[in-house]
Amino acid sequence: MQISVYGDTLCAQVTATALAQTGHLVHWFVMTSDDHSRLLQGEPLFREQGLDRLFAEQFTAGRLLPCLYGTTPAQGCCVVFLALAPDSEPLASTILTTQLGDGCEIVVNQTIGPVGVAERLKQGLCDIGSKAVLVALPDLIQEGNAYLTFTRPESMLLGCENGEGEALMRELLRPFNRRKDVIHVMSLREAEFSKLAISGILATRISYMNDMASLSESLGVDIDVVRVAMGADSRIGESYLYPGCGFGGPGLSSNVLALVDVLHEKAAEPGLLEEVLRTNERQKEVLFRKFWQYYRGNVAGKRVAIWGAAFKPGTPRVENAPALKVIEALWAQGVEVAVHDPRALPDLGAWAQGRRGELALCDTPYDAAFGADALMLVTEWKPYWSPDWQRLKRDMRNPLILDGRNIYDPAFVRAQGLVYQGIGRI
């Protein structure tokens, strides 16, 4: 089957690669000539676990064809995927009116936007006389593990109000739906809202645990013990119960904001989700507050090492990352900042250009920690889990460890002669 995928997002790359790997001929249309040139050279737009290798394999095999949006649409494509950046409804509408061939049978909207976008796109198809079926397949991939969460999903939300469209989508998704049926069929509007509701409950769990962690410190209670006890209750489960220094990224944050916008539009009191966002923004500065309190406000001229700048492990992206807010708070107090991250330093360097503070981007974690008055663990990359504690004690000016993800054992770290503070740990 010939398929066109439109978008320069991670979702577009994953969708195009996965469909090509299952034998389809995929035309991947990107929005800029720079991205097109990269793809023609065999360079993926996003590098993730195994994804770059799989992209290269499908490109070399000729099943994945990079194309530039605005050029002649691919001929003979019966399926079109829209995997655009969030809130790209005008671009999606333009693609539908200019890029669909006569043989297009189905348009799959993966783009995250306000509830109701899919219905408007469906009406747009009717207005131009297209017989293509519009379905919604909201992006549920998890950045950092995107390919696996697409090809071995726990759940797929399929907004579809046409029996023939459902049958074709089930055939397209069959390679990823073999162990058990994970496709949940619903209306277009229900699929869009379900995606936002999922993001809302995940964000709520994180912020709730961060509130509990703050309270546990004042009570002399170890939040990790509490977390395990909560997760053992089948009504709650273990997922998204880890307190930390806040969540970020382009996905979860924007989805929650979109849900808050809907609530503002439809209800007088958005309430809970607005408080979730406020809690999260406050939590992003928790490590700075611990640093400030430890030194009783005498922080000017001190040096802080930050391990991890990406908004989560497995990605080089720093959008809305907690590290950014920490860095800005440190700069405001005249603190020197040195950062190491396995993959996010280029994005972090681009973000820092033209801002008010200086940032040392270090090649190794120990380069960042050398001469530091505090080490802040912000993103829990695996290389940070078992550091050389004696080297840190020797190299740091003051061996203060601020663990923003609670990955270390407090008793063990203190036994090595360092000062440890986590989130809700005692």
CSV table of C-alpha atoms in Angstrom, one decimal:
chain,number,residue,atom,x,y,z
A,1,MET,CA,0.0,0.0,0.0
A,2,GLN,CA,1.2,3.5,-0.8
A,3,ILE,CA,1.0,5.9,2.1
A,4,SER,CA,1.8,9.7,2.6
A,5,VAL,CA,2.8,11.0,6.0
A,6,TYR,CA,2.9,14.8,6.6
A,7,GLY,CA,4.8,16.4,9.4
A,8,ASP,CA,8.2,17.1,10.9
A,9,THR,CA,7.4,15.7,14.3
A,10,LEU,CA,8.6,12.7,16.2
A,11,CYS,CA,5.2,11.2,15.6
A,12,ALA,CA,5.6,11.6,11.8
A,13,GLN,CA,9.0,9.9,11.9
A,14,VAL,CA,7.8,7.0,14.0
A,15,THR,CA,4.7,6.5,11.9
A,16,ALA,CA,6.6,6.7,8.6
A,17,THR,CA,9.3,4.3,9.8
A,18,ALA,CA,7.0,1.8,11.4
A,19,LEU,CA,4.7,1.6,8.3
A,20,ALA,CA,7.6,1.3,6.0
A,21,GLN,CA,9.1,-1.5,8.1
A,22,THR,CA,5.9,-3.5,7.7
A,23,GLY,CA,6.1,-3.4,3.9
A,24,HIS,CA,4.3,-0.2,2.8
A,25,LEU,CA,5.8,2.4,0.4
A,26,VAL,CA,5.8,5.5,2.5
A,27,HIS,CA,6.2,9.1,1.2
A,28,TRP,CA,7.2,11.3,4.2
A,29,PHE,CA,6.6,15.0,3.5
A,30,VAL,CA,8.4,17.5,5.7
A,31,MET,CA,7.8,21.2,5.9
A,32,THR,CA,11.3,22.7,5.3
A,33,SER,CA,14.0,22.3,2.8
A,34,ASP,CA,16.6,21.8,5.6
A,35,ASP,CA,14.8,18.9,7.0
A,36,HIS,CA,14.3,17.5,3.5
A,37,SER,CA,18.0,17.7,2.8
A,38,ARG,CA,18.8,15.9,6.1
A,39,LEU,CA,16.5,13.1,5.3
A,40,LEU,CA,17.9,12.7,1.7
A,41,GLN,CA,21.3,12.3,3.3
A,42,GLY,CA,20.0,9.5,5.5
A,43,GLU,CA,19.8,11.5,8.7
A,44,PRO,CA,16.7,11.2,10.7
A,45,LEU,CA,15.1,14.3,12.3
A,46,PHE,CA,14.9,12.6,15.7
A,47,ARG,CA,17.4,10.1,17.3
A,48,GLU,CA,16.0,7.6,19.7
A,49,GLN,CA,16.6,4.1,20.9
A,50,GLY,CA,16.8,2.1,17.7
A,51,LEU,CA,14.7,4.6,15.7
A,52,ASP,CA,17.6,6.2,13.8
A,53,ARG,CA,18.9,2.7,12.7
A,54,LEU,CA,15.4,1.6,11.6
A,55,PHE,CA,14.9,4.8,9.7
A,56,ALA,CA,18.2,4.3,7.9
A,57,GLU,CA,17.3,0.7,7.0
A,58,GLN,CA,13.9,1.7,5.5
A,59,PHE,CA,15.5,4.7,3.6
A,60,THR,CA,18.2,2.5,2.1
A,61,ALA,CA,15.6,-0.2,1.2
A,62,GLY,CA,13.6,2.4,-0.7
A,63,ARG,CA,10.4,1.9,1.3
A,64,LEU,CA,10.7,5.3,3.0
A,65,LEU,CA,10.9,8.2,0.5
A,66,PRO,CA,11.6,11.8,1.9
A,67,CYS,CA,9.6,14.5,0.1
A,68,LEU,CA,9.3,18.2,0.5
A,69,TYR,CA,5.8,19.7,1.3
A,70,GLY,CA,4.7,22.0,-1.5
A,71,THR,CA,6.0,19.8,-4.3
A,72,THR,CA,3.9,17.5,-6.3
A,73,PRO,CA,1.8,15.1,-4.1
A,74,ALA,CA,2.7,11.5,-4.3
A,75,GLN,CA,0.6,9.6,-6.8
A,76,GLY,CA,-1.4,6.5,-5.9
A,77,CYS,CA,-1.5,7.0,-2.1
A,78,CYS,CA,-4.7,5.7,-0.7
A,79,VAL,CA,-3.8,6.7,2.9
A,80,VAL,CA,-2.7,10.1,4.3
A,81,PHE,CA,-1.4,10.6,7.8
A,82,LEU,CA,-1.3,14.1,9.3
A,83,ALA,CA,1.3,14.1,12.1
A,84,LEU,CA,1.8,17.8,12.3
A,85,ALA,CA,3.0,20.0,15.2
A,86,PRO,CA,0.2,20.7,17.8
A,87,ASP,CA,-2.4,23.2,16.9
A,88,SER,CA,-1.7,23.0,13.1
A,89,GLU,CA,-5.3,23.0,12.0
A,90,PRO,CA,-4.9,25.6,9.2
A,91,LEU,CA,-1.9,23.6,7.7
A,92,ALA,CA,-3.9,20.4,8.0
A,93,SER,CA,-6.8,22.0,6.1
A,94,THR,CA,-4.5,23.2,3.4
A,95,ILE,CA,-3.0,19.7,2.9
A,96,LEU,CA,-6.4,18.2,2.6
A,97,THR,CA,-7.5,20.7,-0.1
A,98,THR,CA,-4.2,20.6,-2.1
A,99,GLN,CA,-2.5,17.3,-1.6
A,100,LEU,CA,-5.1,14.5,-1.7
A,101,GLY,CA,-5.2,12.4,-4.9
A,102,ASP,CA,-8.4,11.0,-6.3
A,103,GLY,CA,-7.5,7.5,-5.0
A,104,CYS,CA,-7.2,8.6,-1.3
A,105,GLU,CA,-9.5,6.4,0.8
A,106,ILE,CA,-8.7,7.5,4.3
A,107,VAL,CA,-7.1,10.5,6.1
A,108,VAL,CA,-5.6,9.8,9.6
A,109,ASN,CA,-5.3,12.8,11.9
A,110,GLN,CA,-2.6,12.2,14.5
A,111,THR,CA,-2.1,16.0,15.2
A,112,ILE,CA,-2.9,17.0,18.7
A,113,GLY,CA,-5.2,20.0,18.9
A,114,PRO,CA,-8.4,21.2,20.5
A,115,VAL,CA,-11.4,18.9,20.7
A,116,GLY,CA,-13.4,19.3,17.5
A,117,VAL,CA,-10.5,19.6,15.0
A,118,ALA,CA,-11.2,16.2,13.5
A,119,GLU,CA,-14.8,17.0,12.9
A,120,ARG,CA,-13.9,20.3,11.1
A,121,LEU,CA,-11.4,18.4,9.0
A,122,LYS,CA,-14.0,15.9,8.1
A,123,GLN,CA,-16.4,18.6,7.1
A,124,GLY,CA,-13.6,20.1,5.0
A,125,LEU,CA,-13.3,16.9,3.0
A,126,CYS,CA,-17.0,16.9,2.4
A,127,ASP,CA,-16.8,20.5,1.2
A,128,ILE,CA,-14.3,19.6,-1.5
A,129,GLY,CA,-16.2,16.6,-2.6
A,130,SER,CA,-13.7,14.1,-1.4
A,131,LYS,CA,-14.9,10.6,-0.6
A,132,ALA,CA,-12.0,9.9,1.8
A,133,VAL,CA,-12.9,8.9,5.3
A,134,LEU,CA,-11.4,11.0,8.2
A,135,VAL,CA,-10.3,9.2,11.3
A,136,ALA,CA,-8.5,10.3,14.4
A,137,LEU,CA,-5.5,8.4,15.8
A,138,PRO,CA,-4.2,10.6,18.6
A,139,ASP,CA,-0.5,10.5,19.2
A,140,LEU,CA,0.1,8.3,22.3
A,141,ILE,CA,3.8,7.7,21.8
A,142,GLN,CA,6.2,8.3,24.7
A,143,GLU,CA,9.2,10.4,23.8
A,144,GLY,CA,12.4,8.6,24.7
A,145,ASN,CA,10.8,5.2,23.8
A,146,ALA,CA,8.7,6.4,20.9
A,147,TYR,CA,9.1,3.5,18.4
A,148,LEU,CA,8.4,0.8,21.0
A,149,THR,CA,5.3,2.6,22.3
A,150,PHE,CA,4.0,2.9,18.7
A,151,THR,CA,4.7,-0.7,17.6
A,152,ARG,CA,3.9,-2.4,20.9
A,153,PRO,CA,1.2,-0.1,22.3
A,154,GLU,CA,-0.8,-0.7,25.5
A,155,SER,CA,-3.6,1.2,23.9
A,156,MET,CA,-4.7,2.9,20.6
A,157,LEU,CA,-7.4,5.5,20.5
A,158,LEU,CA,-9.2,5.3,17.1
A,159,GLY,CA,-11.8,7.9,16.4
A,160,CYS,CA,-13.8,6.5,13.5
A,161,GLU,CA,-17.5,6.8,12.5
A,162,ASN,CA,-17.3,4.7,9.4
A,163,GLY,CA,-17.2,0.9,9.2
A,164,GLU,CA,-15.1,0.7,6.1
A,165,GLY,CA,-12.7,3.2,7.6
A,166,GLU,CA,-12.4,1.1,10.7
A,167,ALA,CA,-11.7,-2.0,8.7
A,168,LEU,CA,-8.9,-0.3,6.7
A,169,MET,CA,-7.4,1.1,9.9
A,170,ARG,CA,-7.4,-2.3,11.6
A,171,GLU,CA,-5.5,-3.7,8.6
A,172,LEU,CA,-2.9,-0.9,8.7
A,173,LEU,CA,-2.5,-1.3,12.5
A,174,ARG,CA,-2.6,-5.1,12.4
A,175,PRO,CA,1.2,-5.6,12.8
A,176,PHE,CA,1.0,-3.5,16.0
A,177,ASN,CA,-2.1,-5.1,17.4
A,178,ARG,CA,-1.4,-8.9,17.4
A,179,ARG,CA,-1.0,-9.9,21.1
A,180,LYS,CA,-4.4,-8.6,22.1
A,181,ASP,CA,-6.8,-6.1,20.7
A,182,VAL,CA,-5.6,-2.7,22.0
A,183,ILE,CA,-7.7,-0.6,19.6
A,184,HIS,CA,-10.4,1.4,21.3
A,185,VAL,CA,-12.9,2.6,18.7
A,186,MET,CA,-14.9,5.7,19.5
A,187,SER,CA,-16.2,8.9,18.0
A,188,LEU,CA,-13.8,11.6,16.6
A,189,ARG,CA,-14.5,13.9,19.5
A,190,GLU,CA,-14.2,11.2,22.1
A,191,ALA,CA,-10.8,10.2,20.8
A,192,GLU,CA,-9.5,13.7,20.9
A,193,PHE,CA,-10.8,14.3,24.4
A,194,SER,CA,-9.5,10.9,25.7
A,195,LYS,CA,-6.0,11.9,24.7
A,196,LEU,CA,-6.2,15.1,26.6
A,197,ALA,CA,-7.9,13.4,29.6
A,198,ILE,CA,-5.1,10.8,29.8
A,199,SER,CA,-2.5,13.6,29.8
A,200,GLY,CA,-4.5,15.4,32.5
A,201,ILE,CA,-4.6,12.4,34.9
A,202,LEU,CA,-0.9,11.6,34.5
A,203,ALA,CA,0.0,15.2,35.2
A,204,THR,CA,-2.3,15.2,38.2
A,205,ARG,CA,-0.7,12.1,39.7
A,206,ILE,CA,2.8,13.6,39.3
A,207,SER,CA,1.8,16.9,41.0
A,208,TYR,CA,-0.1,15.1,43.7
A,209,MET,CA,3.0,13.1,44.6
A,210,ASN,CA,5.1,16.2,44.6
A,211,ASP,CA,2.7,17.8,47.1
A,212,MET,CA,2.9,14.6,49.2
A,213,ALA,CA,6.7,14.7,49.0
A,214,SER,CA,6.8,18.3,50.3
A,215,LEU,CA,4.5,17.3,53.2
A,216,SER,CA,6.5,14.2,54.0
A,217,GLU,CA,9.6,16.2,54.6
A,218,SER,CA,7.9,18.3,57.3
A,219,LEU,CA,6.6,15.1,58.9
A,220,GLY,CA,9.9,13.3,58.9
A,221,VAL,CA,8.4,10.6,56.5
A,222,ASP,CA,10.3,9.0,53.6
A,223,ILE,CA,8.1,9.5,50.5
A,224,ASP,CA,9.7,6.5,48.8
A,225,VAL,CA,8.2,4.2,51.4
A,226,VAL,CA,4.8,5.9,51.0
A,227,ARG,CA,5.1,5.6,47.2
A,228,VAL,CA,5.6,1.8,47.3
A,229,ALA,CA,2.7,1.4,49.7
A,230,MET,CA,0.4,3.4,47.4
A,231,GLY,CA,1.5,1.6,44.3
A,232,ALA,CA,0.7,-1.8,45.9
A,233,ASP,CA,-2.9,-0.8,46.1
A,234,SER,CA,-4.5,-2.1,42.9
A,235,ARG,CA,-6.9,0.8,42.8
A,236,ILE,CA,-3.9,3.1,42.3
A,237,GLY,CA,-1.0,1.2,40.7
A,238,GLU,CA,2.7,2.1,40.4
A,239,SER,CA,2.8,4.4,37.4
A,240,TYR,CA,3.5,8.1,37.6
A,241,LEU,CA,3.9,8.0,41.4
A,242,TYR,CA,7.5,9.2,41.5
A,243,PRO,CA,7.9,12.6,43.0
A,244,GLY,CA,10.6,14.8,41.5
A,245,CYS,CA,11.5,18.3,40.3
A,246,GLY,CA,8.6,18.6,37.9
A,247,PHE,CA,7.6,17.5,34.4
A,248,GLY,CA,8.2,19.2,31.1
A,249,GLY,CA,8.5,18.6,27.4
A,250,PRO,CA,6.3,19.6,24.4
A,251,GLY,CA,3.7,16.9,24.9
A,252,LEU,CA,2.3,16.5,28.4
A,253,SER,CA,2.6,20.2,29.2
A,254,SER,CA,0.8,21.4,26.1
A,255,ASN,CA,-1.9,18.7,26.4
A,256,VAL,CA,-2.7,19.8,29.9
A,257,LEU,CA,-2.8,23.4,28.8
A,258,ALA,CA,-5.2,22.5,26.0
A,259,LEU,CA,-7.4,20.7,28.5
A,260,VAL,CA,-7.4,23.8,30.7
A,261,ASP,CA,-8.4,25.9,27.7
A,262,VAL,CA,-11.3,23.6,27.1
A,263,LEU,CA,-12.4,23.9,30.7
A,264,HIS,CA,-12.1,27.7,30.6
A,265,GLU,CA,-14.3,27.7,27.6
A,266,LYS,CA,-16.9,25.3,28.9
A,267,ALA,CA,-16.8,25.7,32.7
A,268,ALA,CA,-16.6,28.7,35.1
A,269,GLU,CA,-14.1,27.0,37.4
A,270,PRO,CA,-11.3,24.9,35.8
A,271,GLY,CA,-10.0,24.2,39.3
A,272,LEU,CA,-7.9,21.1,39.6
A,273,LEU,CA,-5.9,21.2,36.4
A,274,GLU,CA,-4.9,24.8,36.9
A,275,GLU,CA,-3.6,23.9,40.3
A,276,VAL,CA,-1.7,20.9,38.7
A,277,LEU,CA,0.1,23.3,36.4
A,278,ARG,CA,0.8,25.8,39.2
A,279,THR,CA,2.2,22.9,41.4
A,280,ASN,CA,4.4,21.7,38.5
A,281,GLU,CA,5.8,25.2,37.9
A,282,ARG,CA,6.5,25.6,41.6
A,283,GLN,CA,8.1,22.1,41.7
A,284,LYS,CA,10.6,23.0,39.0
A,285,GLU,CA,12.4,25.3,41.4
A,286,VAL,CA,12.4,22.8,44.3
A,287,LEU,CA,16.2,22.0,43.9
A,288,PHE,CA,17.0,25.7,43.8
A,289,ARG,CA,15.1,26.3,47.0
A,290,LYS,CA,16.9,23.4,48.7
A,291,PHE,CA,20.2,24.9,47.5
A,292,TRP,CA,19.2,28.4,48.8
A,293,GLN,CA,18.1,27.1,52.2
A,294,TYR,CA,21.3,25.0,52.6
A,295,TYR,CA,23.5,28.0,52.1
A,296,ARG,CA,21.0,30.4,53.9
A,297,GLY,CA,20.8,32.6,50.9
A,298,ASN,CA,24.6,33.1,50.5
A,299,VAL,CA,24.8,31.7,47.0
A,300,ALA,CA,26.3,34.5,44.9
A,301,GLY,CA,29.5,33.3,43.3
A,302,LYS,CA,29.0,29.7,44.0
A,303,ARG,CA,29.1,27.0,41.3
A,304,VAL,CA,26.3,24.4,40.7
A,305,ALA,CA,26.6,21.3,38.5
A,306,ILE,CA,23.5,20.1,36.8
A,307,TRP,CA,23.3,16.5,35.6
A,308,GLY,CA,20.6,16.2,32.9
A,309,ALA,CA,19.0,19.0,30.9
A,310,ALA,CA,16.6,17.1,28.7
A,311,PHE,CA,13.0,17.0,29.8
A,312,LYS,CA,13.2,13.2,30.2
A,313,PRO,CA,15.8,10.5,29.5
A,314,GLY,CA,16.1,9.3,26.0
A,315,THR,CA,15.5,12.6,24.2
A,316,PRO,CA,17.7,15.6,23.3
A,317,ARG,CA,14.9,18.1,23.7
A,318,VAL,CA,14.7,20.7,26.4
A,319,GLU,CA,11.3,22.3,25.8
A,320,ASN,CA,9.7,23.2,29.1
A,321,ALA,CA,12.4,21.2,30.9
A,322,PRO,CA,12.7,21.7,34.7
A,323,ALA,CA,16.4,22.3,34.1
A,324,LEU,CA,15.7,25.6,32.3
A,325,LYS,CA,13.8,27.1,35.2
A,326,VAL,CA,16.5,25.9,37.7
A,327,ILE,CA,19.2,27.5,35.5
A,328,GLU,CA,17.3,30.8,35.3
A,329,ALA,CA,16.8,30.9,39.1
A,330,LEU,CA,20.6,30.2,39.6
A,331,TRP,CA,21.6,32.9,37.1
A,332,ALA,CA,19.3,35.4,38.9
A,333,GLN,CA,21.4,34.9,42.1
A,334,GLY,CA,24.8,35.2,40.4
A,335,VAL,CA,25.5,31.4,40.6
A,336,GLU,CA,27.9,29.8,38.0
A,337,VAL,CA,26.2,26.9,36.2
A,338,ALA,CA,27.9,23.9,34.6
A,339,VAL,CA,25.7,21.3,32.8
A,340,HIS,CA,26.3,17.8,31.5
A,341,ASP,CA,23.7,15.9,29.5
A,342,PRO,CA,24.4,12.9,27.2
A,343,ARG,CA,22.3,14.3,24.3
A,344,ALA,CA,20.7,17.6,25.1
A,345,LEU,CA,23.7,20.0,25.2
A,346,PRO,CA,23.2,21.3,21.6
A,347,ASP,CA,19.5,22.2,22.3
A,348,LEU,CA,20.5,23.7,25.7
A,349,GLY,CA,23.2,25.8,24.1
A,350,ALA,CA,20.8,27.2,21.6
A,351,TRP,CA,18.3,28.0,24.3
A,352,ALA,CA,21.0,29.8,26.4
A,353,GLN,CA,22.2,32.1,23.6
A,354,GLY,CA,21.4,35.7,24.3
A,355,ARG,CA,20.2,35.1,27.8
A,356,ARG,CA,21.6,36.8,30.9
A,357,GLY,CA,23.8,34.1,32.3
A,358,GLU,CA,26.8,32.1,31.3
A,359,LEU,CA,26.6,28.3,30.9
A,360,ALA,CA,29.4,25.8,30.9
A,361,LEU,CA,28.5,22.9,28.7
A,362,CYS,CA,30.7,20.0,29.9
A,363,ASP,CA,31.8,16.9,28.1
A,364,THR,CA,31.6,14.6,31.1
A,365,PRO,CA,29.6,14.6,34.3
A,366,TYR,CA,32.7,14.9,36.4
A,367,ASP,CA,33.9,18.0,34.4
A,368,ALA,CA,30.6,19.6,35.4
A,369,ALA,CA,31.0,18.6,39.1
A,370,PHE,CA,34.6,19.8,39.4
A,371,GLY,CA,34.7,22.6,42.0
A,372,ALA,CA,31.0,22.7,42.4
A,373,ASP,CA,29.2,23.7,45.6
A,374,ALA,CA,26.2,21.5,44.8
A,375,LEU,CA,25.3,18.8,42.3
A,376,MET,CA,21.7,18.8,41.1
A,377,LEU,CA,20.4,15.6,39.5
A,378,VAL,CA,17.6,16.8,37.2
A,379,THR,CA,17.2,14.2,34.5
A,380,GLU,CA,17.7,10.5,35.5
A,381,TRP,CA,19.8,9.3,32.6
A,382,LYS,CA,21.2,5.8,33.3
A,383,PRO,CA,24.9,6.9,33.2
A,384,TYR,CA,24.1,9.0,36.3
A,385,TRP,CA,22.7,6.2,38.5
A,386,SER,CA,26.1,4.8,39.8
A,387,PRO,CA,28.6,7.6,40.0
A,388,ASP,CA,32.1,7.5,41.5
A,389,TRP,CA,31.1,9.0,44.9
A,390,GLN,CA,34.7,9.3,46.2
A,391,ARG,CA,35.7,11.2,43.1
A,392,LEU,CA,32.8,13.5,43.5
A,393,LYS,CA,33.7,14.0,47.2
A,394,ARG,CA,37.3,14.8,46.2
A,395,ASP,CA,36.5,17.0,43.2
A,396,MET,CA,33.5,19.1,44.5
A,397,ARG,CA,34.2,22.1,46.6
A,398,ASN,CA,31.2,21.2,48.8
A,399,PRO,CA,29.8,17.7,48.4
A,400,LEU,CA,26.1,18.6,48.4
A,401,ILE,CA,24.0,16.2,46.3
A,402,LEU,CA,20.5,17.4,45.4
A,403,ASP,CA,18.7,14.4,43.9
A,404,GLY,CA,15.7,15.7,41.9
A,405,ARG,CA,14.6,12.2,40.9
A,406,ASN,CA,15.2,10.2,44.1
A,407,ILE,CA,17.4,7.7,42.2
A,408,TYR,CA,20.0,7.4,45.0
A,409,ASP,CA,20.0,5.7,48.3
A,410,PRO,CA,20.2,8.5,50.9
A,411,ALA,CA,21.9,6.3,53.6
A,412,PHE,CA,24.5,5.0,51.1
A,413,VAL,CA,25.4,8.5,49.7
A,414,ARG,CA,25.8,9.9,53.2
A,415,ALA,CA,28.0,6.9,54.2
A,416,GLN,CA,30.3,8.0,51.4
A,417,GLY,CA,30.8,11.3,53.2
A,418,LEU,CA,28.5,13.5,51.1
A,419,VAL,CA,25.5,15.5,52.0
A,420,TYR,CA,22.3,14.2,50.4
A,421,GLN,CA,18.9,15.8,49.9
A,422,GLY,CA,16.1,14.3,47.8
A,423,ILE,CA,12.5,15.0,47.2
A,424,GLY,CA,10.6,14.0,50.3
A,425,ARG,CA,13.4,11.7,51.5
A,426,ILE,CA,14.8,11.6,55.0
